[in-house]
Each structure stands twice: as structure tokens, then as C-alpha cells.
mmCIF file of C-alpha atoms in Angstrom:
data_model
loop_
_atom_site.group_PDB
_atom_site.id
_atom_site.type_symbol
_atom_site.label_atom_id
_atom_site.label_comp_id
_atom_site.label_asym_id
_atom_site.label_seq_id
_atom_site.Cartn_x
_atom_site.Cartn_y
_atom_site.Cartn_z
ATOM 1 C CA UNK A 4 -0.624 15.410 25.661
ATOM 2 C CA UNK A 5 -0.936 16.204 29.166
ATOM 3 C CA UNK A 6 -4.069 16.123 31.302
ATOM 4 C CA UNK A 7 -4.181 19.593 31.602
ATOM 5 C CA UNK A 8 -3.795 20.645 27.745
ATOM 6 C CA UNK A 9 -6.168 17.813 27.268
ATOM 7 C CA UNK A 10 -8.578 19.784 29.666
ATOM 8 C CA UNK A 11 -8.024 23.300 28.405
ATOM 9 C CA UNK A 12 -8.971 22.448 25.062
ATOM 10 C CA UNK A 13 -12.529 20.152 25.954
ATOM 11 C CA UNK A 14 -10.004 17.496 24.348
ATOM 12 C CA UNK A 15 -10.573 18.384 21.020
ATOM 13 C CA UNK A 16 -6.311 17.562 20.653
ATOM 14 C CA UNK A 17 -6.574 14.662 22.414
ATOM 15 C CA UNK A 18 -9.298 13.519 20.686
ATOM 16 C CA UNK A 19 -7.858 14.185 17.214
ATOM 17 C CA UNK A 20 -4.472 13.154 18.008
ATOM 18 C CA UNK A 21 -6.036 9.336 19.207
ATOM 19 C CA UNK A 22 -8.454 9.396 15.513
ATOM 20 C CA UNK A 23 -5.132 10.237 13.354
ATOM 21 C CA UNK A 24 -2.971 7.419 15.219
ATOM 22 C CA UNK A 25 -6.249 5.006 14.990
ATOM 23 C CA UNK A 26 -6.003 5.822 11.246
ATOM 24 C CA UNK A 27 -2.399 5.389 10.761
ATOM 25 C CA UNK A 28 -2.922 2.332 12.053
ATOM 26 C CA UNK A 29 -5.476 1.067 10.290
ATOM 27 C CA UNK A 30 -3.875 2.254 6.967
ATOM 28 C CA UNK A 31 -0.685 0.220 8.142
ATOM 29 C CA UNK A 32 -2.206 -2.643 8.877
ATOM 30 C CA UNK A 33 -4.218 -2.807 5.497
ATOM 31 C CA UNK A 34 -1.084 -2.304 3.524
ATOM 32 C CA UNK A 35 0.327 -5.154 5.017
ATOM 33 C CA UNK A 36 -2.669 -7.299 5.278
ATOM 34 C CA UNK A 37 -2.475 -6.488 1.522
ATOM 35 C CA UNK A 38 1.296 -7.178 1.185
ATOM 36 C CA UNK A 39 1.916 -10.587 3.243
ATOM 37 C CA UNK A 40 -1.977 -11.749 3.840
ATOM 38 C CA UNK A 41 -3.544 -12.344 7.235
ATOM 39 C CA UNK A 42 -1.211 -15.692 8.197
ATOM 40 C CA UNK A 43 1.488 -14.569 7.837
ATOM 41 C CA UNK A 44 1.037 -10.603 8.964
ATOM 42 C CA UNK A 45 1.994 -9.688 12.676
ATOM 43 C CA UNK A 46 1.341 -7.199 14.515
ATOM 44 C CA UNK A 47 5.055 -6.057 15.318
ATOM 45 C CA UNK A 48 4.986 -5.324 11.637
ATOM 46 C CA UNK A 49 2.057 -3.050 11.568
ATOM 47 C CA UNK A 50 3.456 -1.191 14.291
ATOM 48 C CA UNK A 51 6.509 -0.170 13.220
ATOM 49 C CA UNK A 52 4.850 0.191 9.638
ATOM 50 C CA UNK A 53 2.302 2.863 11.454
ATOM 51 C CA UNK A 54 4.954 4.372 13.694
ATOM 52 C CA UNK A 55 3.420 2.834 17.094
ATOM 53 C CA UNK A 56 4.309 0.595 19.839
ATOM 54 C CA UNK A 57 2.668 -2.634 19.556
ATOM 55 C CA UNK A 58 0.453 -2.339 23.304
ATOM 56 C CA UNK A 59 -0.922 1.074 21.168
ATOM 57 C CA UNK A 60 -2.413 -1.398 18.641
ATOM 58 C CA UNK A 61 -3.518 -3.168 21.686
ATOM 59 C CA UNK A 62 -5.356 -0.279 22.721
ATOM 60 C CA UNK A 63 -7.219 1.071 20.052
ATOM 61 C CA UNK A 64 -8.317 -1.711 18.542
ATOM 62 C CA UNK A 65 -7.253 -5.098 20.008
ATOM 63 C CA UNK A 66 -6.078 -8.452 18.590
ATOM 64 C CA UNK A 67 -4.925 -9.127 14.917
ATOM 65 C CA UNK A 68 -8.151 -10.769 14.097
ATOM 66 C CA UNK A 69 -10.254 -7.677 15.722
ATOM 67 C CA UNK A 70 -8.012 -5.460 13.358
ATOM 68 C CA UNK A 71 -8.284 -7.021 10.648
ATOM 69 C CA UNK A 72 -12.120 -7.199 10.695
ATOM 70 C CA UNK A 73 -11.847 -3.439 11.874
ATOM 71 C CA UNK A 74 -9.328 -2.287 8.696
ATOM 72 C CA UNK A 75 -12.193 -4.152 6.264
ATOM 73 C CA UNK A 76 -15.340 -3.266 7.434
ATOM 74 C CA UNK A 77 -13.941 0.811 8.005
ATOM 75 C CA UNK A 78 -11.923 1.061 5.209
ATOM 76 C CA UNK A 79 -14.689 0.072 2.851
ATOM 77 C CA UNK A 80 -16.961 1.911 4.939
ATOM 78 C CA UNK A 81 -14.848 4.946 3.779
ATOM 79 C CA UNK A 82 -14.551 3.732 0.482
ATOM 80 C CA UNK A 83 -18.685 3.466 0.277
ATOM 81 C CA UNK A 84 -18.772 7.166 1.491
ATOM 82 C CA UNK A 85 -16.923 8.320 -1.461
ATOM 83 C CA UNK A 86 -18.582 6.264 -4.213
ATOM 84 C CA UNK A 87 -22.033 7.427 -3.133
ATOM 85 C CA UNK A 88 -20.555 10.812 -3.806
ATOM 86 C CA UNK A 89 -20.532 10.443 -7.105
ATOM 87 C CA UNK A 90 -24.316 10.208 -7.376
ATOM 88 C CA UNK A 91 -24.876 13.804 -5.739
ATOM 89 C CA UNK A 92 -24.894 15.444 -9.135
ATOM 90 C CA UNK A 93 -26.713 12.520 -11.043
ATOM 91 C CA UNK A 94 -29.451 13.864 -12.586
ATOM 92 C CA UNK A 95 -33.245 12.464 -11.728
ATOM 93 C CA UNK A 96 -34.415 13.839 -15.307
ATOM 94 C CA UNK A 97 -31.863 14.015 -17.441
ATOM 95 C CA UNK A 98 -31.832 15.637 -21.233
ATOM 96 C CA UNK A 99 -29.891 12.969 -22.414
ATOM 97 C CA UNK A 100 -29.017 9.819 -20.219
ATOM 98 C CA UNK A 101 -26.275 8.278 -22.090
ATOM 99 C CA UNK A 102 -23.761 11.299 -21.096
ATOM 100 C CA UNK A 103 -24.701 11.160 -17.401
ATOM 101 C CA UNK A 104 -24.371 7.420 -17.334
ATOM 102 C CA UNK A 105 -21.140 7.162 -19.295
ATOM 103 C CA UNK A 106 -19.821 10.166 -16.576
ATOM 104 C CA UNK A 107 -21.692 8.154 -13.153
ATOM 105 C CA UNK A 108 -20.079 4.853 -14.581
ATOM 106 C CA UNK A 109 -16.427 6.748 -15.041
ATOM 107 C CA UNK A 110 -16.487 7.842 -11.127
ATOM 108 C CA UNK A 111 -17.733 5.108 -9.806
ATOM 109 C CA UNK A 112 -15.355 2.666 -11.884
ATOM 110 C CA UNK A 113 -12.161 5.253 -10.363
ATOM 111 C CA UNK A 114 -13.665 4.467 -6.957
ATOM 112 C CA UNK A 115 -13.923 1.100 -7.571
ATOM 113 C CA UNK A 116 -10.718 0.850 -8.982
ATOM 114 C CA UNK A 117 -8.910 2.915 -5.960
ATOM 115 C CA UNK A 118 -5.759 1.227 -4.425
ATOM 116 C CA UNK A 119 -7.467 0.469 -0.893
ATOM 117 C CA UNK A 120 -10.488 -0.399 -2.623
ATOM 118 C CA UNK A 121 -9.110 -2.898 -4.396
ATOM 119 C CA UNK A 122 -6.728 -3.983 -1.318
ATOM 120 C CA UNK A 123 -10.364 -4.808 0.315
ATOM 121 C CA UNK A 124 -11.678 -7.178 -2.131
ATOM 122 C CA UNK A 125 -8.460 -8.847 -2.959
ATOM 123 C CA UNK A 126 -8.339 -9.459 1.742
ATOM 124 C CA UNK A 127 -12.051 -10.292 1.338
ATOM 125 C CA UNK A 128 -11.685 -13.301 -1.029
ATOM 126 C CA UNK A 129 -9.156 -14.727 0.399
ATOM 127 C CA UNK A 130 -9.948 -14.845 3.725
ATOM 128 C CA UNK A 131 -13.684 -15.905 3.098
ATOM 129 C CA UNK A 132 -12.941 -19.395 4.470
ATOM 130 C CA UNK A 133 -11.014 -17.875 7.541
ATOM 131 C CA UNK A 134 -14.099 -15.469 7.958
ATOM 132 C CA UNK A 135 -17.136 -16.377 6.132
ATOM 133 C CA UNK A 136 -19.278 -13.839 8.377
ATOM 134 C CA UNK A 137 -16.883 -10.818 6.934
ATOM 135 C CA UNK A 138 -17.780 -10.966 3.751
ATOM 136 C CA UNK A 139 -21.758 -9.792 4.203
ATOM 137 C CA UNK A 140 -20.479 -7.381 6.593
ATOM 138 C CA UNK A 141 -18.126 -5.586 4.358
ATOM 139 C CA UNK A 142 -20.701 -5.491 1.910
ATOM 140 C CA UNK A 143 -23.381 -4.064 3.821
ATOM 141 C CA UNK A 144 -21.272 -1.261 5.287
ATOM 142 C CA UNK A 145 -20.486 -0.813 1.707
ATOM 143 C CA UNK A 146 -21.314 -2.063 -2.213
ATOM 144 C CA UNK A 147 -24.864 -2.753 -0.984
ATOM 145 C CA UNK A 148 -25.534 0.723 0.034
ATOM 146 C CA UNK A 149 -24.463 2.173 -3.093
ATOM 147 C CA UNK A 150 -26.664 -0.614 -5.193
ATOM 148 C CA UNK A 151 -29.766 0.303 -2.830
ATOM 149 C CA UNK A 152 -28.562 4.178 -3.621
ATOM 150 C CA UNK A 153 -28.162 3.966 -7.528
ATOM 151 C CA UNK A 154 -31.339 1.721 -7.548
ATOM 152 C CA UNK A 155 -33.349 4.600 -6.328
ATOM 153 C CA UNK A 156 -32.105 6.782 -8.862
ATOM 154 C CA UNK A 157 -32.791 4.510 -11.819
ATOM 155 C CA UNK A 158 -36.472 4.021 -10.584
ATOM 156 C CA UNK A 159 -37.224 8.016 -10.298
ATOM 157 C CA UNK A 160 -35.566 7.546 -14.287
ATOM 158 C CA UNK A 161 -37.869 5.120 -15.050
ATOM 159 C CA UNK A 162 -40.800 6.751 -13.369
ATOM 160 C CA UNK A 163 -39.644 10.267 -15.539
ATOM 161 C CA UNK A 164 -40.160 7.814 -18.414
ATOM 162 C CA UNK A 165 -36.305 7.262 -19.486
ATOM 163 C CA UNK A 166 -35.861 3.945 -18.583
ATOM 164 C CA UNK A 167 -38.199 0.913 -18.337
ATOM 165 C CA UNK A 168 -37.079 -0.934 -15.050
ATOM 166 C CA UNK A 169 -39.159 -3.592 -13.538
ATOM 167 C CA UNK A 170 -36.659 -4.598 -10.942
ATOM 168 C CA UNK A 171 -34.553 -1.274 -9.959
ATOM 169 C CA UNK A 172 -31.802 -3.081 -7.500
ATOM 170 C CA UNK A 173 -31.422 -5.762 -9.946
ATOM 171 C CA UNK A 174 -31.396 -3.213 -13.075
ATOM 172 C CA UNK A 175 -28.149 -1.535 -10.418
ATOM 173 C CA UNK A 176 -26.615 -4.590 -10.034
ATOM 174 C CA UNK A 177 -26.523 -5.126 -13.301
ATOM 175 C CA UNK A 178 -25.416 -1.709 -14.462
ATOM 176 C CA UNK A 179 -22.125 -1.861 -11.845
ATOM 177 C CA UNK A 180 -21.219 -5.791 -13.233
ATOM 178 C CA UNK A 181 -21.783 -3.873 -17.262
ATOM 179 C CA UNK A 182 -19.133 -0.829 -16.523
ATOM 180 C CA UNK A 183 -17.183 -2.733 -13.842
ATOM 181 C CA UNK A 184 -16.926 -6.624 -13.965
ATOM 182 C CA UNK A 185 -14.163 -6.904 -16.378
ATOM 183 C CA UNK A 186 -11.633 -4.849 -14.975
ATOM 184 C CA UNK A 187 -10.753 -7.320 -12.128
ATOM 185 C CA UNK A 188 -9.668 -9.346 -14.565
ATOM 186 C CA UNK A 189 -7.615 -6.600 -16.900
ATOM 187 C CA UNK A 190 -6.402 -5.732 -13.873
ATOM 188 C CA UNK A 191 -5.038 -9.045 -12.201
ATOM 189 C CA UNK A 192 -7.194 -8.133 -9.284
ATOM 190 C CA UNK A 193 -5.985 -4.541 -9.175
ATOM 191 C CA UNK A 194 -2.255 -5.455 -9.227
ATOM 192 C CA UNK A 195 -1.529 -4.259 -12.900
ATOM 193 C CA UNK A 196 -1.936 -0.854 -14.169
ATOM 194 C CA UNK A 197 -4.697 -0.077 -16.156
ATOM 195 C CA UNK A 198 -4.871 0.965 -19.677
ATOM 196 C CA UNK A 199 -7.511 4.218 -19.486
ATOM 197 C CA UNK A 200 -8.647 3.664 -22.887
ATOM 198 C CA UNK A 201 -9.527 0.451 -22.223
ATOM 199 C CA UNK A 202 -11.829 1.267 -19.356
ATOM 200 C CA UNK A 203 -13.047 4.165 -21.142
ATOM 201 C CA UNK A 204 -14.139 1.047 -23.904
ATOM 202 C CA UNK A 205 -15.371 -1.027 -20.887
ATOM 203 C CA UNK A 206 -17.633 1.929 -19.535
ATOM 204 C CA UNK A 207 -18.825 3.100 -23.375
ATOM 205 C CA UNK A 208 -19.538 -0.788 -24.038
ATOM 206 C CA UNK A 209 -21.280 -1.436 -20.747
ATOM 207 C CA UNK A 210 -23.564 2.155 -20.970
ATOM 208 C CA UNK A 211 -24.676 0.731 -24.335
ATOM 209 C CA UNK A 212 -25.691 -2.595 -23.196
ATOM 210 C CA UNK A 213 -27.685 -1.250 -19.693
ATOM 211 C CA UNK A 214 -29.608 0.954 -22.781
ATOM 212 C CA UNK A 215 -30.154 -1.443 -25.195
ATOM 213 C CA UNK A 216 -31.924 -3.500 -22.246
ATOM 214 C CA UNK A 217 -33.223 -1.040 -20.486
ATOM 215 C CA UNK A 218 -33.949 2.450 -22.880
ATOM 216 C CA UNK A 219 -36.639 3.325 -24.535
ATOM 217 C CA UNK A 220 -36.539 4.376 -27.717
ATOM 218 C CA UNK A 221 -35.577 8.440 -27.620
ATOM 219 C CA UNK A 222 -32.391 7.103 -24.549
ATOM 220 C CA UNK A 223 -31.117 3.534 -26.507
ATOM 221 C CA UNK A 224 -27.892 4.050 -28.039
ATOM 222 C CA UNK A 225 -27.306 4.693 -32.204
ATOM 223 C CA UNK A 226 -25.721 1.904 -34.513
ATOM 224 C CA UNK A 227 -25.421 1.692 -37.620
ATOM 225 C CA UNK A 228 -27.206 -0.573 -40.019
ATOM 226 C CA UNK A 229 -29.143 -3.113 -39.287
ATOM 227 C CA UNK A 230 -28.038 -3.834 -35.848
ATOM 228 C CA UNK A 231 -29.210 -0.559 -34.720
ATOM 229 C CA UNK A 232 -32.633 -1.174 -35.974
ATOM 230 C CA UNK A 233 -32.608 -4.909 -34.155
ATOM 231 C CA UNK A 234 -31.625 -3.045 -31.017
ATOM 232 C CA UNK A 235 -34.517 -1.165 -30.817
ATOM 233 C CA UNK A 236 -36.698 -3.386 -31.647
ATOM 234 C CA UNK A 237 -35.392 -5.443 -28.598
ATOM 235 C CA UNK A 238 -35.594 -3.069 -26.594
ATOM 236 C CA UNK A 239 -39.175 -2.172 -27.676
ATOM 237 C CA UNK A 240 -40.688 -5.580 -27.190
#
């Protein structure tokens, strides 16, 4: 781009061109960060995996260990943005709760569950020792804003009177580890396929529970028998 294009346009061309190659090489680098781990990853290799000289990584973003912390904290930044998406349609006073959880839990479990997503946690863990500082800043650019989000929308529930939550980050918390905290594990740390109707089971399994402990009476889910009847009771105090 020449200095006079760059000019004629208030750098609007410029400017995008230098955000798309910034991106391409941060989506490079995570790939291979993902691939080969941090050791063992150079830098030669994320150029020529992002189509760039290596002095371009230089530039935008500096040394391996700068990009690495870079491709974490932005990519789940991204991630974050599109997770607390799916709570822009999440009712605050729902006719019936179980549907809109079972559908907020389905997003939120596909976001959670997205390749790069996944990528992040998998970098995260196993470069806590490397980087023990990393790991609270990934998660407040982004799982902790979406816990602090949801938990505002379960305590505008409970105020409506459809939930009974004492604690609303910790009822979140607990929500996310109900629909979510099995899949890891299903999943080999999101390096296996997984089944859909199994995390359609995980998500119908972990709505139920949040209800049972957190419902009232009219929002806790059916059973039949007697364990329905013991549910309620529980949840009823």
C-alpha cells in the first residue's frame, strides 16, 4: 500500500489490511501453539503457517512469549464476545424457564465447545507453570465476564420470583459446571468428536439439577413417582 493510497483513503486500507494480517497471525500462531505446544513452537513456523515474513511477526506483536500471551488473552477475548451473545434473547421473566435454560445452556455449551475455544483451555493448562499470571488474565477477559453476565440474569429471575438464589455468581458458576463440566472429559479435552445426543443428555440432566436446587415449585422439573415428590420437597425446604 503506498503512502499516497494510504492517504487518499484516511487509511481506512491500510488500516484494515494491518488488522487482517494481525489476525492471520494470531490464528496461525494458535493453531500451532495448539498443534506442537509453546516449547517446541517457533516462530518461523507461524509465519509461513500465516503467510508472513517472520520480522512481520516482529512487528505486530513481538516475541514468541508476547504472542503467545497476545493469541490467549484475544482469542478468548473473542470467544467471550460471542458467548455473551447468547444471553441477548434470554428472557428476564420467562413463561416457562426450563425451555429457555435448556436453549441458553445449548449455545453456550456450542461456544464452549468451539475449536479455538477449546484450543485456549487445552494452551492454558498446560502452560500454567510456564505462566501462572495468564491464567487469571484469560479468565477475566473472558469466562468471568460471562459468569458476572448470566449471574445478573438469574438474580432479576429470582427477584421475578422463578428462582430462589441467595448467591447469584455462585448459583452461575454452578449452572455452567451442571451443562458443561463433563464434556471435557467426553471430549478428551476437545480432541474427540462429540456425540450430540449425549450433550443434549448432559444439558437436559444439568437444567434439571440447577431446578431441583434452585426452582420453586411452579419452575422444578416433573418426575415420576416418588422421586418427583422428594424433589420438591427439597427444593421447598
Amino acid at each position: 500500500m503506498s503512502g499516497g493510497e494510504k492517504e487518499e483513503t484516511d487509511g481506512r486500507p491500510a488500516d484494515r489490511g494491518r488488522l487482517d494480517k494481525r489476525r492471520a497471525i494470531v490464528e496461525a500462531a494458535l493453531r500451532v501453539f495448539a498443534q506442537v505446544g509453546y516449547a517446541q513452537a517457533s516462530l518461523d513456523v507461524i509465519a509461513a503457517e500465516a503467510g508472513v515474513s517472520k520480522p512481520t511477526i516482529y512487528n505486530h506483536l513481538g516475541s514468541k512469549e508476547k504472542l503467545f500471551r497476545y493469541v490467549l488473552t484475544e482469542t478468548a477475548a473473542r470467544s467471550n464476545a460471542k458467548t455473551l451473545d447468547v444471553l441477548t434473547d434470554f428472557p428476564t421473566d420467562p413463561d416457562r424457564l426450563r425451555p429457555a435454560l435448556e436453549d441458553l445452556a445449548a449455545k453456550l455449551v456450542d461456544c464452549y465447545c468451539d475449536e479455538q475455544s477449546e484450543a485456549v483451555r487445552r494452551l492454558l493448562y498446560a502452560e500454567a507453570v510456564r505462566f501462572p499470571d495468564l491464567f487469571d488474565a484469560v479468565r477475566a477477559s473472558g469466562p468471568n465476564q460471562f459468569t458476572e453476565a448470566l449471574a445478573g440474569r438469574l438474580a432479576r429471575l429470582a427477584n421475578a420470583g422463578h428462582l430462589r438464589v441467595e448467591d447469584p455468581v455462585r448459583a452461575a458458576n454452578q449452572f455452567i459446571a451442571l451443562v458443561y463440566d463433563e464434556l471435557p472429559g467426553m471430549s478428551a479435552l476437545g480432541t474427540r468428536p462429540l456425540d450430540p445426543a449425549e450433550v443434549a443428555e448432559v444439558v437436559r440432566a444439568g437444567v434439571d439439577t440447577f431446578l431441583r436446587a434452585f426452582g420453586t415449585h411452579k419452575e422444578a422439573p416433573d418426575a415420576p413417582g416418588p422421586a418427583a415428590s422428594g424433589a420438591s420437597g427439597g427444593v421447598s425446604g
